[in-house]
Coordinates of C-alpha atoms and ligand atoms in Angstrom, one line a residue:
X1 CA -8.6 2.5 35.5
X2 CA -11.5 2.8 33.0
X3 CA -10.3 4.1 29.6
X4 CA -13.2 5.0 27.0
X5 CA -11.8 4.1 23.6
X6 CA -14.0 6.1 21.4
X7 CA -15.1 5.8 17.9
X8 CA -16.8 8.4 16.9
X9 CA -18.3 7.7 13.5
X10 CA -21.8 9.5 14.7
X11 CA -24.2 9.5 12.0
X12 CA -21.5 9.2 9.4
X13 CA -21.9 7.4 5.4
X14 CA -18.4 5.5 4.8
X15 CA -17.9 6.3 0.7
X16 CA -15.7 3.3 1.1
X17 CA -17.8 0.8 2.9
X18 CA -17.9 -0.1 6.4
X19 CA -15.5 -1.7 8.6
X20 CA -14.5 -2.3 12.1
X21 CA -11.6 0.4 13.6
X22 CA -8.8 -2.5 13.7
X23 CA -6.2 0.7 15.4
X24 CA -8.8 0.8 18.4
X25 CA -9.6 -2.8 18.7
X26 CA -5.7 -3.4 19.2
X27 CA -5.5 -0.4 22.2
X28 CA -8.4 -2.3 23.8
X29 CA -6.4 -5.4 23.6
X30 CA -2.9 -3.8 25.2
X31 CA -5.0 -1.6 28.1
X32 CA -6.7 -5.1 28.9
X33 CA -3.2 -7.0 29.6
X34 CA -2.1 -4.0 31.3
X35 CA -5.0 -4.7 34.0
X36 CA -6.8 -1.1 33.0
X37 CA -10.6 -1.2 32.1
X38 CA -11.2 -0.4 28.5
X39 CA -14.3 0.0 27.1
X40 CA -15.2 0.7 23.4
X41 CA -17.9 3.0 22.3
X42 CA -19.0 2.8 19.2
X43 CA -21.0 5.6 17.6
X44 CA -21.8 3.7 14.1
X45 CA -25.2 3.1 15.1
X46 CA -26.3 5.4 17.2
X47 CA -28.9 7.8 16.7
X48 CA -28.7 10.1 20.0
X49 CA -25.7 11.3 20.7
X50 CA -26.0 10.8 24.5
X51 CA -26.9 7.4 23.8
X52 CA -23.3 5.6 25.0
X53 CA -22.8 8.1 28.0
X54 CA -23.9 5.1 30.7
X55 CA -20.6 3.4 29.0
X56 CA -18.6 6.1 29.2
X57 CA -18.8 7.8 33.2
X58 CA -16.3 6.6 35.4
X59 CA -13.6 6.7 33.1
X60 CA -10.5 8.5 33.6
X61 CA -9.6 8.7 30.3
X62 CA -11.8 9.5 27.1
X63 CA -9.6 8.3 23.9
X64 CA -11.2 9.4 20.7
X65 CA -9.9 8.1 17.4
X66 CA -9.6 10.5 14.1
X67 CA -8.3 8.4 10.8
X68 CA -9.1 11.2 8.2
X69 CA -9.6 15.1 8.0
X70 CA -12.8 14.2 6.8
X71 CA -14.0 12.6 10.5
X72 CA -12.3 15.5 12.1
X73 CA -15.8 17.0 12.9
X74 CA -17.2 14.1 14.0
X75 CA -14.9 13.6 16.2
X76 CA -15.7 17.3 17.6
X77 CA -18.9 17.0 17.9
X78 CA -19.0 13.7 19.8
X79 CA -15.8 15.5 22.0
X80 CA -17.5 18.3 23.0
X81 CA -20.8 16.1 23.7
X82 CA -18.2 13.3 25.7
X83 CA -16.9 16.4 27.6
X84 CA -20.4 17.7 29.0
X85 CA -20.7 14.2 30.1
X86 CA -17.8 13.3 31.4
X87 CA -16.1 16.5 32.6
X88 CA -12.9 15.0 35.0
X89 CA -11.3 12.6 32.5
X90 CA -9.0 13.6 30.4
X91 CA -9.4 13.8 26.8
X92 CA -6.9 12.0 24.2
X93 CA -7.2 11.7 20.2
X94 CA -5.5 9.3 18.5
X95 CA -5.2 7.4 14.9
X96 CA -3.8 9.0 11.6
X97 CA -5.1 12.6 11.5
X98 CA -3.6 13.5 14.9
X99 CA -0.5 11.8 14.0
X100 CA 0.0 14.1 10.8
X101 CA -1.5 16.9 12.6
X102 CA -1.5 17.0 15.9
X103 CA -2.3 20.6 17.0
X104 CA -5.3 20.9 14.6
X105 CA -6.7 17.8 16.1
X106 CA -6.6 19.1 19.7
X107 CA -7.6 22.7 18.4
X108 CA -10.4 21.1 16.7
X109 CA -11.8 19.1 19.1
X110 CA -10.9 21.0 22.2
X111 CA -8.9 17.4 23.8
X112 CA -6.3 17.7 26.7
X113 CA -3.9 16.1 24.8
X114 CA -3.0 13.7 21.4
X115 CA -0.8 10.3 21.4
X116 CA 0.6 9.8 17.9
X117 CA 1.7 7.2 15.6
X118 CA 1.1 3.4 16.8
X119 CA -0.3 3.6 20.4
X120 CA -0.7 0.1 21.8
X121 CA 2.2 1.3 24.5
X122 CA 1.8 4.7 24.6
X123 CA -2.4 4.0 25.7
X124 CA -0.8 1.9 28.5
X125 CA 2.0 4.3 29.6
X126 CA -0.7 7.3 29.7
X127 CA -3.3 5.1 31.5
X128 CA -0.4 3.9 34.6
X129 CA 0.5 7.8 34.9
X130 CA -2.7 9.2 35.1
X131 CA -3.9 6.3 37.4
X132 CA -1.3 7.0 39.8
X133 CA -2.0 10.8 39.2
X134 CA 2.3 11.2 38.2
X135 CA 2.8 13.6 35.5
X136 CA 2.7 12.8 31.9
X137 CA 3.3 15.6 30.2
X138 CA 7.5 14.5 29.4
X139 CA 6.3 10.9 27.8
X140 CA 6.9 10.0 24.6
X141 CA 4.9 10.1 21.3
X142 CA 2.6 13.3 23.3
X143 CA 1.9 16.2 21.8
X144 CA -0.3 19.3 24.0
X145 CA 0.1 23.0 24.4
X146 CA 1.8 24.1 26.7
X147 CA 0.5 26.2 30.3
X148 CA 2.3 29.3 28.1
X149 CA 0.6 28.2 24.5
X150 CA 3.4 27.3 23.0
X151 CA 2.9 23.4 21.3
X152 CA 4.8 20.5 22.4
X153 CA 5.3 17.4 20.3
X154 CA 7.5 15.1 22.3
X155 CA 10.3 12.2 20.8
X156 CA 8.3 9.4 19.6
X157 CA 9.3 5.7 20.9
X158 CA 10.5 3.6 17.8
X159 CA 8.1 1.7 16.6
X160 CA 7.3 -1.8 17.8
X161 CA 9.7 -3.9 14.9
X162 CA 8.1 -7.6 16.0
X163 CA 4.7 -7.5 14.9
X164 CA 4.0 -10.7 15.9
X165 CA 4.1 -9.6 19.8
X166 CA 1.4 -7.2 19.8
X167 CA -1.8 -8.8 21.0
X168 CA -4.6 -9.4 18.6
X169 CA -7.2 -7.2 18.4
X170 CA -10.1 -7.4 20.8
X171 CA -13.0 -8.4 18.2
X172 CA -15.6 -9.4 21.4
X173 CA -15.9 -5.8 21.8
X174 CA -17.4 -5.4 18.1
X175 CA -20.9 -5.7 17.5
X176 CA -20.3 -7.8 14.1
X177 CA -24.0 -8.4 13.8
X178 CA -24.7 -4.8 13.0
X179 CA -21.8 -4.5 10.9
X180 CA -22.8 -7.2 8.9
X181 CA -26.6 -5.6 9.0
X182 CA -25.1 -2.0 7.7
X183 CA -23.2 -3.2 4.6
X184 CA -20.3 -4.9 6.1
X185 CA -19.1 -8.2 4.0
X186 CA -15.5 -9.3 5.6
X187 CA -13.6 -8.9 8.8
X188 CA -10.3 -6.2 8.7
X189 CA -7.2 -7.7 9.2
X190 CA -3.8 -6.6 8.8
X191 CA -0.3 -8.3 8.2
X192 CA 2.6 -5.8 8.0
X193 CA 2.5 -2.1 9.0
X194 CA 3.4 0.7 7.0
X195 CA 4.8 0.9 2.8
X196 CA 8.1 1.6 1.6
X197 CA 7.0 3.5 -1.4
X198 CA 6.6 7.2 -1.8
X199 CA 3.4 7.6 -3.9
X200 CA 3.0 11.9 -3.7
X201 CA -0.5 11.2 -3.3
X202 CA -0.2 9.6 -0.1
X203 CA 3.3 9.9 1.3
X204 CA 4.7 11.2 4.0
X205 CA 1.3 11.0 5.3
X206 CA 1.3 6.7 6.5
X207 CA 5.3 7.4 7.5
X208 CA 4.1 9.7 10.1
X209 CA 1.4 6.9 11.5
X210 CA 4.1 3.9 11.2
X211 CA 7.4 5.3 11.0
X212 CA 8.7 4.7 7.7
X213 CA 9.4 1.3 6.1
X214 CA 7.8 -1.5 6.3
X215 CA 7.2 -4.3 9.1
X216 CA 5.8 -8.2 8.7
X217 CA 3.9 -10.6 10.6
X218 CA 4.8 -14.4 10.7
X219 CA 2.2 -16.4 8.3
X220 CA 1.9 -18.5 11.4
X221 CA 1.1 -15.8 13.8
X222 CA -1.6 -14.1 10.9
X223 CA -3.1 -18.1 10.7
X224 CA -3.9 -17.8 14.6
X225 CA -5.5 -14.8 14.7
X226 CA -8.0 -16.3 11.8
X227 CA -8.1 -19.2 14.3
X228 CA -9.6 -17.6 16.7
X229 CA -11.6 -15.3 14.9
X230 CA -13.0 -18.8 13.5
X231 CA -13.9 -19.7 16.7
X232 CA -15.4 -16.6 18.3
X233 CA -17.3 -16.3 15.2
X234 CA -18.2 -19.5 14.9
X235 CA -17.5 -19.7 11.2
X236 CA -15.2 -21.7 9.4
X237 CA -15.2 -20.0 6.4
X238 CA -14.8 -16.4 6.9
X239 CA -14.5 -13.7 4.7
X240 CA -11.3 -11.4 5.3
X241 CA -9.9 -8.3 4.0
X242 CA -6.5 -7.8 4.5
X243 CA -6.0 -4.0 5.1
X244 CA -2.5 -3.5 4.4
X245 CA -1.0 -1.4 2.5
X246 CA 0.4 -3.8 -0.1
X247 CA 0.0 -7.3 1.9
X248 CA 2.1 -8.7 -1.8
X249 CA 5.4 -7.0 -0.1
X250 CA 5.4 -10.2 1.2
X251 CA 7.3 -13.2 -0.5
X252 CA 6.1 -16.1 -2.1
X253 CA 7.5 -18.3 0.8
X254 CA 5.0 -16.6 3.1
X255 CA 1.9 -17.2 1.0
X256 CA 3.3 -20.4 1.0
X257 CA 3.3 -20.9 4.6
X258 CA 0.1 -19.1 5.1
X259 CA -1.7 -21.0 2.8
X260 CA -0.3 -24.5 4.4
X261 CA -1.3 -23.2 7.9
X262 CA -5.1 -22.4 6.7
X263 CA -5.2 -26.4 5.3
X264 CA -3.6 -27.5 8.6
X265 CA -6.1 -26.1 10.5
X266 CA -9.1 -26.8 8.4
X267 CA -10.1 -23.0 7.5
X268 CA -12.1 -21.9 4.1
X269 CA -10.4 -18.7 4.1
X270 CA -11.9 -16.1 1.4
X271 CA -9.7 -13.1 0.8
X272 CA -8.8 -9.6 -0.9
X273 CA -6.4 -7.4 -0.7
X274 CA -4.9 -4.0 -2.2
X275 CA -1.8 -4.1 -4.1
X276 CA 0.9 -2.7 -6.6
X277 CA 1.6 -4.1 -10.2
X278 CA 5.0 -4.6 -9.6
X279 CA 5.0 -6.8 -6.4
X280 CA 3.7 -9.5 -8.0
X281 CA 4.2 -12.1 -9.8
X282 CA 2.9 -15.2 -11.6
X283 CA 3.6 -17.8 -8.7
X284 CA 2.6 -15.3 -6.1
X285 CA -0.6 -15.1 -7.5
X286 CA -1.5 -18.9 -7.8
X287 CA -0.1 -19.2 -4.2
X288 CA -2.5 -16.8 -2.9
X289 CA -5.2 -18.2 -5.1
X290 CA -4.4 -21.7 -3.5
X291 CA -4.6 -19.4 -0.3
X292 CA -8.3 -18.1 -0.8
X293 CA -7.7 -15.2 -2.4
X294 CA -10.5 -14.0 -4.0
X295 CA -10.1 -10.5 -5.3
X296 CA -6.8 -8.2 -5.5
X297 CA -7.8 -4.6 -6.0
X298 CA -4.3 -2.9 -7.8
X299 CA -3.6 0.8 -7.2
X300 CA -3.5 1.1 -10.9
X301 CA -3.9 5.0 -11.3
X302 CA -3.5 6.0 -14.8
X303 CA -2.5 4.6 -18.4
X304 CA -0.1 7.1 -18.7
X305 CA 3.7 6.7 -18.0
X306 CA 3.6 10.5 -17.9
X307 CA 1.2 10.8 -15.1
X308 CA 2.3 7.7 -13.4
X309 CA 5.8 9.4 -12.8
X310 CA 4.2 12.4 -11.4
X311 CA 3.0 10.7 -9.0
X312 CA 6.5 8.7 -8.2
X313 CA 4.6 5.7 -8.6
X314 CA 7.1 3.5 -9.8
X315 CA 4.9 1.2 -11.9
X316 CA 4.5 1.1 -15.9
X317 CA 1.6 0.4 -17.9
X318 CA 3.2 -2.9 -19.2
X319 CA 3.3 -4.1 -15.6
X320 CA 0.0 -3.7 -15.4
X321 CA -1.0 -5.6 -18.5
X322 CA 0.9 -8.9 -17.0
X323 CA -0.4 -8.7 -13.2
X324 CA -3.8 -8.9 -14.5
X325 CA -3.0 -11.2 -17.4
X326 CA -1.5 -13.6 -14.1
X327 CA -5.2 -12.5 -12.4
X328 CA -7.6 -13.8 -15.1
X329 CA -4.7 -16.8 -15.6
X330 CA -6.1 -18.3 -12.3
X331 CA -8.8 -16.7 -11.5
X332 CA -8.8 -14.4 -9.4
X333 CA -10.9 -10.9 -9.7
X334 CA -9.0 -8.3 -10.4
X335 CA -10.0 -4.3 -9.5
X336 CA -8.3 -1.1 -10.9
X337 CA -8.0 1.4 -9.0
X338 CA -8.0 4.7 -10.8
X339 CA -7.4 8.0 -10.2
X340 CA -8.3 11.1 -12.4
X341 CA -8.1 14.6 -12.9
X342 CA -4.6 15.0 -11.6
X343 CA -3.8 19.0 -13.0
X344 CA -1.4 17.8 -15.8
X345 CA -3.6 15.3 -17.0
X346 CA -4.6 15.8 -20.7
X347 CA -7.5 14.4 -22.8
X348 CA -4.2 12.1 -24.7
X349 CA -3.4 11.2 -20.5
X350 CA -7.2 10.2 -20.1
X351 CA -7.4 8.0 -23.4
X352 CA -4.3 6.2 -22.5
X353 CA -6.0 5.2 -19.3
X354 CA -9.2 4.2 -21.0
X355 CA -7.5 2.3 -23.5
X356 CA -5.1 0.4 -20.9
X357 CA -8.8 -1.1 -19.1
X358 CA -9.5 -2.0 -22.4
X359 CA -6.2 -4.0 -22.4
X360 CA -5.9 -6.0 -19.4
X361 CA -10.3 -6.0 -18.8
X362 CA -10.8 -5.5 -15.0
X363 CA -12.9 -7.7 -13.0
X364 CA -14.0 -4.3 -11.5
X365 CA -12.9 -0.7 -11.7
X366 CA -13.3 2.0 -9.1
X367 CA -12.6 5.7 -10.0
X368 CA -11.4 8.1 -7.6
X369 CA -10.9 11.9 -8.3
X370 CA -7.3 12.6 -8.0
X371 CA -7.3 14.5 -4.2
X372 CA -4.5 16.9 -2.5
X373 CA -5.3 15.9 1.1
X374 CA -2.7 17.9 3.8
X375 CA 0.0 15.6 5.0
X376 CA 0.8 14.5 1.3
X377 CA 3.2 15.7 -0.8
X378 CA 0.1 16.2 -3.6
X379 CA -0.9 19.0 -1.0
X380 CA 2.4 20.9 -0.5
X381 CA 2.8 20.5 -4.5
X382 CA -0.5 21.9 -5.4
X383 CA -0.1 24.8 -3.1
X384 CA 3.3 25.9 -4.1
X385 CA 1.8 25.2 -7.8
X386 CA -1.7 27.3 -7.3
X387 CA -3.7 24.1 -8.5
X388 CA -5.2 23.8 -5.1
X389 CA -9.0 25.3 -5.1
X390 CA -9.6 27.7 -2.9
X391 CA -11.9 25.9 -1.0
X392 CA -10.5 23.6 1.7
X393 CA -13.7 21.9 2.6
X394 CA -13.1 18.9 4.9
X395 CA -15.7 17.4 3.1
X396 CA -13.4 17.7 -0.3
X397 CA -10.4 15.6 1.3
X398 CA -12.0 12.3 0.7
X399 CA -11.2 11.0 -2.9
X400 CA -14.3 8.7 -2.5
X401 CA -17.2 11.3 -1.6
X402 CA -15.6 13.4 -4.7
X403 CA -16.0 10.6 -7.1
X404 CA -19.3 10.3 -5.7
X405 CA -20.0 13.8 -5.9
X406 CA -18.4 14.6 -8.6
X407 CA -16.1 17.3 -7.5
X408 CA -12.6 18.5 -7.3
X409 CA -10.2 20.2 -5.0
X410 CA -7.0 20.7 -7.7
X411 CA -7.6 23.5 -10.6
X412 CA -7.1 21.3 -13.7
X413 CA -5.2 23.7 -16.3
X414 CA -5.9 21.2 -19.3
X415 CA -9.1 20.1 -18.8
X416 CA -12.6 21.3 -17.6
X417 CA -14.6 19.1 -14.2
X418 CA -17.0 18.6 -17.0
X419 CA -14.1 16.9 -19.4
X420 CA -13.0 14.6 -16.3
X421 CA -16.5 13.9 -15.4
X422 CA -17.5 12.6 -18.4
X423 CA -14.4 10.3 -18.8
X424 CA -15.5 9.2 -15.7
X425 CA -18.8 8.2 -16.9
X426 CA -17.3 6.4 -20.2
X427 CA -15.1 4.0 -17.3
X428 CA -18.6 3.8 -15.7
X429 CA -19.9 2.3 -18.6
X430 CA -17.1 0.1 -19.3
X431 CA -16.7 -1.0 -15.9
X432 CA -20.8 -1.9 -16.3
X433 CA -20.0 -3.7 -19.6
X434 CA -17.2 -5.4 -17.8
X435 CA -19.6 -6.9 -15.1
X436 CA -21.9 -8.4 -17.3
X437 CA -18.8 -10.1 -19.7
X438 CA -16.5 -11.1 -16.6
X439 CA -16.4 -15.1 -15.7
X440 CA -15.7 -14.6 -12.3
X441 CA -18.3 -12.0 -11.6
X442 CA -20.8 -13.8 -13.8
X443 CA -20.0 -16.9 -11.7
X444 CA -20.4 -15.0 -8.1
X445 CA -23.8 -13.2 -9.8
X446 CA -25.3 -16.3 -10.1
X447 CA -24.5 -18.2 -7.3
X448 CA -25.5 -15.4 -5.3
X449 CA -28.7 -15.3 -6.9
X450 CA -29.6 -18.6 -5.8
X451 CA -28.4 -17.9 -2.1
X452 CA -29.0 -14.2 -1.6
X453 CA -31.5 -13.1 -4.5
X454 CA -32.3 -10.1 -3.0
X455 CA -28.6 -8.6 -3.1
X456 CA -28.5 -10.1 -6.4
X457 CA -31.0 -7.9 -7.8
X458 CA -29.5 -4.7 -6.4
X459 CA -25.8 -5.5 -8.0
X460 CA -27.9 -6.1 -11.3
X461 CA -29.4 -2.3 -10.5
X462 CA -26.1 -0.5 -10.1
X463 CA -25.0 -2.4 -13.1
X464 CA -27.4 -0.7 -15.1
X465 CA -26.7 2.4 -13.1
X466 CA -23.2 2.2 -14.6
X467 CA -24.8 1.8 -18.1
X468 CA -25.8 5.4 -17.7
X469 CA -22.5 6.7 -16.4
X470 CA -23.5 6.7 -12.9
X471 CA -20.9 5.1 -10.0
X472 CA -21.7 2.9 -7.1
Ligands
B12_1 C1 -9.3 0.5 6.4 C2 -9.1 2.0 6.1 C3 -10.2 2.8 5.9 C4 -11.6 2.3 6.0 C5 -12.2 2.6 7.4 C6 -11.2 2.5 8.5 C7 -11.8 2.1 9.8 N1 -13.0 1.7 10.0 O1 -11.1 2.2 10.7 C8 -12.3 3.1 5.0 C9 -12.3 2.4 3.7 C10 -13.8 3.5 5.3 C11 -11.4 4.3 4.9 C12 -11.8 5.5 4.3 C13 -10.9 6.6 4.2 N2 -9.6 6.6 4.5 CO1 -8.7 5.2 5.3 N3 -7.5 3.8 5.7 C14 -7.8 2.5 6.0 C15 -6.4 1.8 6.1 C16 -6.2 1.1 4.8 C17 -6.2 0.8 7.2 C18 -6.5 1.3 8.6 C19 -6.1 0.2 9.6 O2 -6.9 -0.5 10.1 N4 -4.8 0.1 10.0 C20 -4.3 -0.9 10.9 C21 -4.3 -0.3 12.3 C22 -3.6 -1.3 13.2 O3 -3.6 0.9 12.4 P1 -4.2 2.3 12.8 O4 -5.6 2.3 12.4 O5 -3.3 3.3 12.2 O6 -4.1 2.3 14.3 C23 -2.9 2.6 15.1 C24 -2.6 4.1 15.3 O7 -3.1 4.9 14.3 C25 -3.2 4.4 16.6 N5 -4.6 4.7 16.8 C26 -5.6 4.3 16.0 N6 -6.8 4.8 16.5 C27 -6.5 5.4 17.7 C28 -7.3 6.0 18.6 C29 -6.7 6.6 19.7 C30 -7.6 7.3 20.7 C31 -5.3 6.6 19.9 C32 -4.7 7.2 21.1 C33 -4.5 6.0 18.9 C34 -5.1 5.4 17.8 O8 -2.9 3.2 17.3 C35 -3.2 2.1 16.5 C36 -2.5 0.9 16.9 O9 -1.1 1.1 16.8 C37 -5.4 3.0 6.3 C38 -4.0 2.7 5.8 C39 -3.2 1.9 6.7 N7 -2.4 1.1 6.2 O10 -3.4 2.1 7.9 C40 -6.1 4.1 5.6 C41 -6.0 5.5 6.0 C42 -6.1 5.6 7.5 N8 -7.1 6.2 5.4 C43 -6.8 7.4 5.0 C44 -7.8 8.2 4.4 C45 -7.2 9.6 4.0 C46 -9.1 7.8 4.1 C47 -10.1 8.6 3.3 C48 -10.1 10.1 3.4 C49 -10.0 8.3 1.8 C50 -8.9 7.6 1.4 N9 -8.9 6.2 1.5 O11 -7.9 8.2 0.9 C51 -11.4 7.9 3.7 C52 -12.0 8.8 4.8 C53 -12.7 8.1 5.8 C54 -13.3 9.0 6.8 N10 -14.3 9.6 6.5 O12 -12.7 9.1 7.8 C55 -5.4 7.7 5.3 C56 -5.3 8.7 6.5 C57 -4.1 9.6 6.5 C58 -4.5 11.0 6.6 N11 -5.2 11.4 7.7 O13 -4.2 11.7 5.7 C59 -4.8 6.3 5.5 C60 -3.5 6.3 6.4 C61 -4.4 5.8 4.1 C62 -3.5 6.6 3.3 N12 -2.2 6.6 3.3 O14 -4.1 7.4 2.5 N13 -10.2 4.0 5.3
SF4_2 S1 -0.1 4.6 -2.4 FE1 0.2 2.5 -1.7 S2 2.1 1.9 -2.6 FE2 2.0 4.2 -2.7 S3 3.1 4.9 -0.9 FE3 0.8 4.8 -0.4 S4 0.5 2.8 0.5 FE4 2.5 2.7 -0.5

């Protein structure tokens, strides 16, 4: 059966930067071996909306994919378009939000039905039922109202614990060239699924997508899938960014093996990667520099042990100070990841921040406004605490566009938007200061002037951008 597996990021700025929908690439990869028909459609750069519907009639099934609240009327719109068009199949939403909240998703966007959590089996399960026109409506990991209106969320499956069986995702479906066109600089990839931590500012929200815990891939099985991506990209050096959650979960012996299966099979990878202070350590990072790795961006939040713990993250300052002390030891660029403007943050919380960058000198820095997005304990904290603003603007849930715009959705009892705004701006400027002073970024300026001048140039604009204050 055809199965539309729909992205639906329609005339739509990504804060963070651009990247291929890994979660729908791997459906497209399961419904293939299954024997259905899937075909992907892409709204990233499309300027009509009924642009893709030639792609999408026939189908049976119309999945659309919602990762954030802040896609959540996106994926209306192009729903309520996709339904016009295709009135018969019936309509699915998938991906984080409708994991967390499954109701609002279907209320939202007016869908049949939602399939929650990791779907490469419940895609293929809905697909056979509908195709052989049984009944669906007691399998697993479904939620949809009821005939009388009540909601139904059925059992979930548990999730799949090999990682190394599901297929790799179906990258010929991607149009790369236009990703690369619009901004984007390295393929997603993922090793393990899920994080054992319990962060408040994200948790429980990635336990309800991946069920808790965390699960690996082989370094073997991750080396093939760069394999072929060499090959159908025709590039032996390719640029990757690892999407996990905290890919340095995994132990030395695997970045070990990894990096021993890139030399065996003559790849140049270049890599980054998010991680935590505290699951690293000196060896780990020379292996993954003898790996590729190029840049590790560390959720570093605050300088403050007092915010820190507020936030359960489980790190301290001082482990901080030696991860990127191990970073700048072998090279490799090293980001902080801040956020500010947490509601119990004082101007003594801020300075402590601003004087641990000065400390351990990130390569880079990116600021986020501290954010209470539903589905995190944040949220349920702010709300039982009356820091939550009154206004629950979809477009306030994403800590990037807030940093960019400069607003807030927490009350901040200590401190004015203005006093966090202009902390903000002094990081800006250190971050700028930073840029010009780092070897590394020094290093890539240059050599990038020489093969890509014109990019060059703009870096060297925001850089002076950040002189004033102002963020990427
Ligand atoms: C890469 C990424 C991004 C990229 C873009 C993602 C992209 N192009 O797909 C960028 C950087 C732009 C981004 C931005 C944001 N993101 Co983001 N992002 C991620 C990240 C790190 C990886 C996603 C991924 O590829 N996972 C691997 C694949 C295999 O898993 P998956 O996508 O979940 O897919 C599985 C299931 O969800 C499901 N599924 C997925 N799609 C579909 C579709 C259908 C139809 C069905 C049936 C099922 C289904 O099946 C898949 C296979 O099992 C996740 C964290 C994580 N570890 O997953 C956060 C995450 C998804 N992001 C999140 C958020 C909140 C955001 C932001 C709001 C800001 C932020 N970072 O906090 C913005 C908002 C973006 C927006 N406007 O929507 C949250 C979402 C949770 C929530 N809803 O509260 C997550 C879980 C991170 C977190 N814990 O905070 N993000
Ligand atoms: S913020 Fe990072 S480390 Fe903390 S729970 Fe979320 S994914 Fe895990």
């Amino acid at each position: 059966m055809k199965v539309a597996l729909v992205y639906p990021r329609f005339k739509w700025f990504e804060y963070n930067g651009l990247s291929e929908p890994l979660g729908v690439l791997h459906l497209v990869s399961a419904l293939r071996k299954a024997g259905h028909e899937p075909v992907y459609v892409d709204y990233s750069f499309c300027s009509e909306i009924d642009e893709l519907d030639h792609i999408v009639e026939g189908a049976g099934i119309v999945a659309v994919a919602i990762s954030a609240a802040a896609k959540l009327e996106r994926a209306s719109f192009v729903t309520s378009h996709l339904k016009k068009a295709v009135p018969d199949a019936l309509f699915v939403v998938g991906g984080a939000y409708p994991s967390i909240f499954a109701a609002n998703s279907i209320d939202e966007t007016g869908a049949d039905v939602a399939l929650l959590g990791e779907a490469e089996k419940s895609i293929v399960e809905l697909s056979d039922l509908v195709e052989n026109s049984e009944d669906y409506h007691s399998m697993r990991n479904l939620a949809f109202y009821r005939e009388d209106g009540s909601f139904a969320e059925n059992p979930r499956r548990p999730v799949p614990p090999l990682l190394d069986e599901i297929l790799f995702p179906a990258r010929d479906v991607v149009d790369y060239d236009a990703y690369f066109a619009n901004g984007m600089s390295e393929y997603g990839m993922i090793t393990t699924r899920g994080c054992p931590f319990k962060c408040i500012y994200c948790k429980p929200s990635t336990d309800m997508i991946y069920g808790g815990g965390i699960r690996y891939r082989s370094a073997g099985n991750v080396v093939d899938e760069i394999r072929e991506l060499v090959e159908f990209r025709n590039d032996p050096c390719p640029k990757v960014f690892f999407k996990d959650d905290t890919i340095t979960m995994h132990p030395e012996s695997w970045f070990e093996a990894f990096r021993d299966g890139l030399k065996e099979s003559g790849i140049d990878l270049e890599w980054h990667c998010n991680s935590r202070v505290d699951t690293v350590s000196r060896d780990k990072i020379r292996i993954m520099k003898e790996s590729g790795c190029r840049v590790i961006s560390f959720g570093v939040e605050s300088g403050s042990q007092k915010i820190l713990d507020f936030y359960k993250k489980e790190t301290t300052p001082e482990q901080a100070v030696e991860a990127f002390r191990w970073c700048h030891e072998f090279r490799v660029e090293a980001t902080a990841n801040l956020m500010i403007g947490f509601p119990l943050e004082t101007d003594d919380d801020l300075r402590l921040t601003y004087n641990l960058l000065k400390k351990i000198k990130p390569d880079d820095i990116i600021v986020y406004f501290s954010t209470a997005i539903p589905g995190r304990y944040i949220h349920d904290w702010a709300v039982e605490n009356d820091y939550l603003a009154t206004d629950t603007n979809p477009e306030l849930l994403d800590p990037a566009r807030n940093r960019a715009h400069e607003v807030m959705n927490m009350r901040l009892p200590h401190l004015t938007v203005d006093d966090v705004v202009s902390w903000k701006h002094r990081i800006e400027r250190y971050r700028s200061w930073r840029k010009v002073t780092s070897y590394s970024k020094i290093k890539r300026w240059t050599s990038e002037l020489l093969s890509e001048p014109g990019k060059a140039i703009g870096k060297a604009g925001r850089v002076l951008r950040g002189f004033k204050g102002q963020s990427d």
